[in-house]
Coordinates of N, CA, C and O in Angstrom, one line a residue:
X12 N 15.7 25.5 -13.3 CA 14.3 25.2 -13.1 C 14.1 25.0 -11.6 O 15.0 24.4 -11.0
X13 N 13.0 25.5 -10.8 CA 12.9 25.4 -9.8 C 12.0 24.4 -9.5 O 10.9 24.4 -10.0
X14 N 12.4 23.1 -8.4 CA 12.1 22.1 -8.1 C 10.2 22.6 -7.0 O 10.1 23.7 -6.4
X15 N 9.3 21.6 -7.3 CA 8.1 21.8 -6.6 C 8.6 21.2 -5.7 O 9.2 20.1 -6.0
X16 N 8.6 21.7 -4.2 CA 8.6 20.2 -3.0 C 7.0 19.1 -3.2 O 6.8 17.9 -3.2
X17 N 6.3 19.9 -3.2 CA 4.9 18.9 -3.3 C 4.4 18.5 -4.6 O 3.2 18.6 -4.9
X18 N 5.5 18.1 -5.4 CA 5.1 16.8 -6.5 C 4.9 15.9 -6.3 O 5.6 15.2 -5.5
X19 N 3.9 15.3 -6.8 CA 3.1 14.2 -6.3 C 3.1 13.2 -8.1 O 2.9 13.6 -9.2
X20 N 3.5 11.6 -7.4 CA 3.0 11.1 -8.7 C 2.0 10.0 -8.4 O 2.0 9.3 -7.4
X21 N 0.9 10.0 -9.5 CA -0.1 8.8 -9.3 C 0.2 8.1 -10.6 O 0.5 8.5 -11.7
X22 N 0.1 6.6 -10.1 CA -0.4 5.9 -11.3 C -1.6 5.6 -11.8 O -2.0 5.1 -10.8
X23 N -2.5 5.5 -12.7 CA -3.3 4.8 -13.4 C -3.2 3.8 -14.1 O -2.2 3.7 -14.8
X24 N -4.5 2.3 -14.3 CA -4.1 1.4 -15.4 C -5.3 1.3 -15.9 O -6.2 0.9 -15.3
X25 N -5.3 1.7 -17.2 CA -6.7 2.0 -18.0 C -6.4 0.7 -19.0 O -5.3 0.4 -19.5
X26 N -7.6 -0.1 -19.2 CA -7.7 -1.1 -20.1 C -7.8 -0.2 -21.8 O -8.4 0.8 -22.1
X27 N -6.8 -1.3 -22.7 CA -6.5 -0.7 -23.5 C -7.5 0.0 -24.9 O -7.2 0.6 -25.9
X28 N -8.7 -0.6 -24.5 CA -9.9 -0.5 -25.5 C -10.3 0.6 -24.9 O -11.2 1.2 -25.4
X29 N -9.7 1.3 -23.5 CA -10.8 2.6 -23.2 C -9.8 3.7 -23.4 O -10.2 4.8 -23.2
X30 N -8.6 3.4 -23.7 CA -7.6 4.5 -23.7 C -7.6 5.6 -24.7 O -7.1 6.7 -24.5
X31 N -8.6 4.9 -26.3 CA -9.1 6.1 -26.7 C -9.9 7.0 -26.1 O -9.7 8.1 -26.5
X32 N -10.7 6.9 -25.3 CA -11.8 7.8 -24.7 C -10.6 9.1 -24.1 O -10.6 10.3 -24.2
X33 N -9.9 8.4 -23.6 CA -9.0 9.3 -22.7 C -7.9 10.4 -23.4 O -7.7 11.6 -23.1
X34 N -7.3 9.5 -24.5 CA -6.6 10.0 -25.6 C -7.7 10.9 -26.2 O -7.5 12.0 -26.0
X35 N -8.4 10.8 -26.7 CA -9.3 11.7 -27.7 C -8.9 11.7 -29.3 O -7.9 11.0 -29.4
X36 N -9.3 12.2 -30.6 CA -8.7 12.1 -31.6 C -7.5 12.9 -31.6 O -7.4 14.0 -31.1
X37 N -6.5 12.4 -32.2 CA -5.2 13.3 -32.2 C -4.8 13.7 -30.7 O -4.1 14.8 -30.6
X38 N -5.2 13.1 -29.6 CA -4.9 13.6 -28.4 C -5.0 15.1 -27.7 O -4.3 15.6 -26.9
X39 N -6.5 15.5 -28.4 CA -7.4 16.7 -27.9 C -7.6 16.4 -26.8 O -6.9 17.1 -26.0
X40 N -8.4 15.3 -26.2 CA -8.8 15.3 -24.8 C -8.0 15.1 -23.8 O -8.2 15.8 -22.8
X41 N -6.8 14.0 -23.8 CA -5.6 14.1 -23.0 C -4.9 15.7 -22.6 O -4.6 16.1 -21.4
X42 N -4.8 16.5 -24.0 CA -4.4 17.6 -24.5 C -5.4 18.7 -23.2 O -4.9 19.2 -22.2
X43 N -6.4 18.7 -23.4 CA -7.4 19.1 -23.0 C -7.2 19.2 -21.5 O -7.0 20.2 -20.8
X44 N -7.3 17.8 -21.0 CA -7.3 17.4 -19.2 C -5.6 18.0 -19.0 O -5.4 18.0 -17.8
X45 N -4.6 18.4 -19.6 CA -3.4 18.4 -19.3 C -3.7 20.1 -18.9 O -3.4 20.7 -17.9
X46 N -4.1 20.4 -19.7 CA -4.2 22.2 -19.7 C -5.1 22.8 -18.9 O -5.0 23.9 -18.5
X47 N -6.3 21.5 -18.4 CA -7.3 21.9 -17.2 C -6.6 22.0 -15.8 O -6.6 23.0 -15.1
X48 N -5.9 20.5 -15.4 CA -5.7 20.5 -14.4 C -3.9 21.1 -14.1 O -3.6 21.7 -13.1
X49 N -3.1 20.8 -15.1 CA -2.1 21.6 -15.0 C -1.0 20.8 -15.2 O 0.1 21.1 -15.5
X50 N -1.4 19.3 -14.8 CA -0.7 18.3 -14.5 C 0.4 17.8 -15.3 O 1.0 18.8 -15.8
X51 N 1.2 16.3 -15.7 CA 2.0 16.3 -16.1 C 1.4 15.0 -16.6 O 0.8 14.6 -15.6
X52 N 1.1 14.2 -17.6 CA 0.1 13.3 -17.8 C 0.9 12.6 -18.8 O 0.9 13.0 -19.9
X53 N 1.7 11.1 -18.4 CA 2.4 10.2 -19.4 C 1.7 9.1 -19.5 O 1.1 8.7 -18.4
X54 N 1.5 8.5 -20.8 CA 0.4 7.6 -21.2 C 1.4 6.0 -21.5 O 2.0 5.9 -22.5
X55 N 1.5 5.0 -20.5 CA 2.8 4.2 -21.4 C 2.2 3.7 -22.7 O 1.0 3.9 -23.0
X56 N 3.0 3.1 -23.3 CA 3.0 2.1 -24.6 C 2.2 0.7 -24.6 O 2.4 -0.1 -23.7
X57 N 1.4 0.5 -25.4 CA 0.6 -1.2 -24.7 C 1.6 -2.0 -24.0 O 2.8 -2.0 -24.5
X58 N 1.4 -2.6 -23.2 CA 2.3 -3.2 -22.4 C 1.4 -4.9 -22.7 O 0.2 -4.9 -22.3
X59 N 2.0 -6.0 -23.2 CA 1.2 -7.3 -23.3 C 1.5 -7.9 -21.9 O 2.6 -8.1 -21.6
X60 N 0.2 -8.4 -21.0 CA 0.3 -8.8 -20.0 C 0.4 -10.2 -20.3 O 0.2 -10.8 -21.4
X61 N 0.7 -10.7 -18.9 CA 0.4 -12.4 -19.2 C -1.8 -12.3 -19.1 O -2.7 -11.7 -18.6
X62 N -1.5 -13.2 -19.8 CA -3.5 -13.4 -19.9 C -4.0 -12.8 -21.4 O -5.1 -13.2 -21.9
X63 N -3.2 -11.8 -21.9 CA -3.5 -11.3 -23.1 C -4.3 -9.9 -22.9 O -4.4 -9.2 -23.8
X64 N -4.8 -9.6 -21.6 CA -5.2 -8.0 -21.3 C -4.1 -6.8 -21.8 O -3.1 -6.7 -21.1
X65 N -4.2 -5.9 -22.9 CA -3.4 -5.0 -22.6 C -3.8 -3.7 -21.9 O -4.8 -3.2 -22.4
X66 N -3.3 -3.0 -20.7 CA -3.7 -2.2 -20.1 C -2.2 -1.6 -20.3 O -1.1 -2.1 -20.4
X67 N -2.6 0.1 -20.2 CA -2.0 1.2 -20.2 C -1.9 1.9 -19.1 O -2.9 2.3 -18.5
X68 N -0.4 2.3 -18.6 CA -0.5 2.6 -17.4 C -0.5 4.4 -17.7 O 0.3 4.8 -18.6
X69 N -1.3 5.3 -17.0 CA -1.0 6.6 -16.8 C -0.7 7.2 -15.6 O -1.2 7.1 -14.5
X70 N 0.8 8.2 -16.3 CA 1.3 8.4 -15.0 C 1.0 10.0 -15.0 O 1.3 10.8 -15.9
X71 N 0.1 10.5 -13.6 CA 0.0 11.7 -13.6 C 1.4 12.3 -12.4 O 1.9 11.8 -11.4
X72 N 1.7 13.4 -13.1 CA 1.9 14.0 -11.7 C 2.5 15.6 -11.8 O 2.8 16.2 -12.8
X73 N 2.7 16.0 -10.8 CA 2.4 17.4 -10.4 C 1.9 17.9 -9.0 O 2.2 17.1 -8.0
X74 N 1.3 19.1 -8.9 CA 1.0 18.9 -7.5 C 0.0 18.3 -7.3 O -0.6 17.7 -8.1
X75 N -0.3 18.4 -6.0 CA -1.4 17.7 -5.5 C -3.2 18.2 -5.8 O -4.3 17.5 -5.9
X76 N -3.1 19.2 -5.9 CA -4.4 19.8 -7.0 C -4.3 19.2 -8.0 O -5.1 18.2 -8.2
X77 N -3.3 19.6 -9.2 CA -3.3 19.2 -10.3 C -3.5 17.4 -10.4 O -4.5 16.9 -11.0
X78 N -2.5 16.6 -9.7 CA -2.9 14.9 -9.9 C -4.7 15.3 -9.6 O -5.5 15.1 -10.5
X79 N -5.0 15.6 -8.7 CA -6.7 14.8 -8.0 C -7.0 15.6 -9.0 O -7.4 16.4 -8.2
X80 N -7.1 16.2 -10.2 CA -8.4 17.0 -11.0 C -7.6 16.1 -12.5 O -8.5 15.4 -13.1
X81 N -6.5 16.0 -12.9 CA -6.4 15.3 -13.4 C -7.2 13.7 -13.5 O -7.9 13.5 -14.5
X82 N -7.1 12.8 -12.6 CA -7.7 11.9 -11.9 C -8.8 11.6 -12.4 O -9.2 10.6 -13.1
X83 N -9.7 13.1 -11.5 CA -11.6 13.2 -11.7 C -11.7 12.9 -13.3 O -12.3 12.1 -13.9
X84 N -10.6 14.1 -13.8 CA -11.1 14.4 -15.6 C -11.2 13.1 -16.1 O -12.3 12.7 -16.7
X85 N -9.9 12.2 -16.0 CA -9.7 10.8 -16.1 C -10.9 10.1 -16.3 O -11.3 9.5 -17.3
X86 N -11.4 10.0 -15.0 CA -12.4 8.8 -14.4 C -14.0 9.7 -15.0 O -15.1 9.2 -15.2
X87 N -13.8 10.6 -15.2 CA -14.9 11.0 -16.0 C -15.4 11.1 -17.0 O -16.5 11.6 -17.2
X88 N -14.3 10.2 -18.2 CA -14.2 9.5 -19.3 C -15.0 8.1 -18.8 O -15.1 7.1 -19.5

C-alpha cells in the first residue's frame, strides 16, 4: 500500500444525543459523507465523562480536501 504524505487527522466531539443525526439509520449518512468526501471517518464508542455528558469523539482523516469536506458534511448535520 502506498503511504499518502499529506494525511491529515482531525478530531471531533459530538454530544452523544446528536450522534444519530450524523450516524443516520443503519449508518447511511456517516456511509454517505464517507463516499462524498473520501475520507476515513471513525466514530469512538460512548465514552462516560466525569459530569455524566457522553460525547463521542470522531476521528476524520485522509487528505486535506477529504478531512475539511468531511468536517462541513459533519457540521451540516
Amino acid at each position: 500500500a502506498r503511504t499518502q504524505t499529506n494525511t491529515q487527522q482531525h478530531e471531533m466531539t459530538v454530544p452523544n444525543d446528536l450522534i444519530g443525526c450524523i450516524i443516520g439509520k443503519g449508518g447511511t449518512k456517516i456511509a454517505e459523507i464517507r463516499q462524498i468526501s473520501g475520507a476515513m471517518i471513525r466514530i469512538s464508542n460512548c465514552e462516560e465523562r466525569e459530569g455524566g455528558n457522553t460525547d463521542r469523539t470522531i476521528t476524520i482523516s485522509g487528505n486535506a480536501d477529504a478531512v475539511a469536506l468531511a468536517q462541513y458534511l459533519i457540521n451540516m448535520r
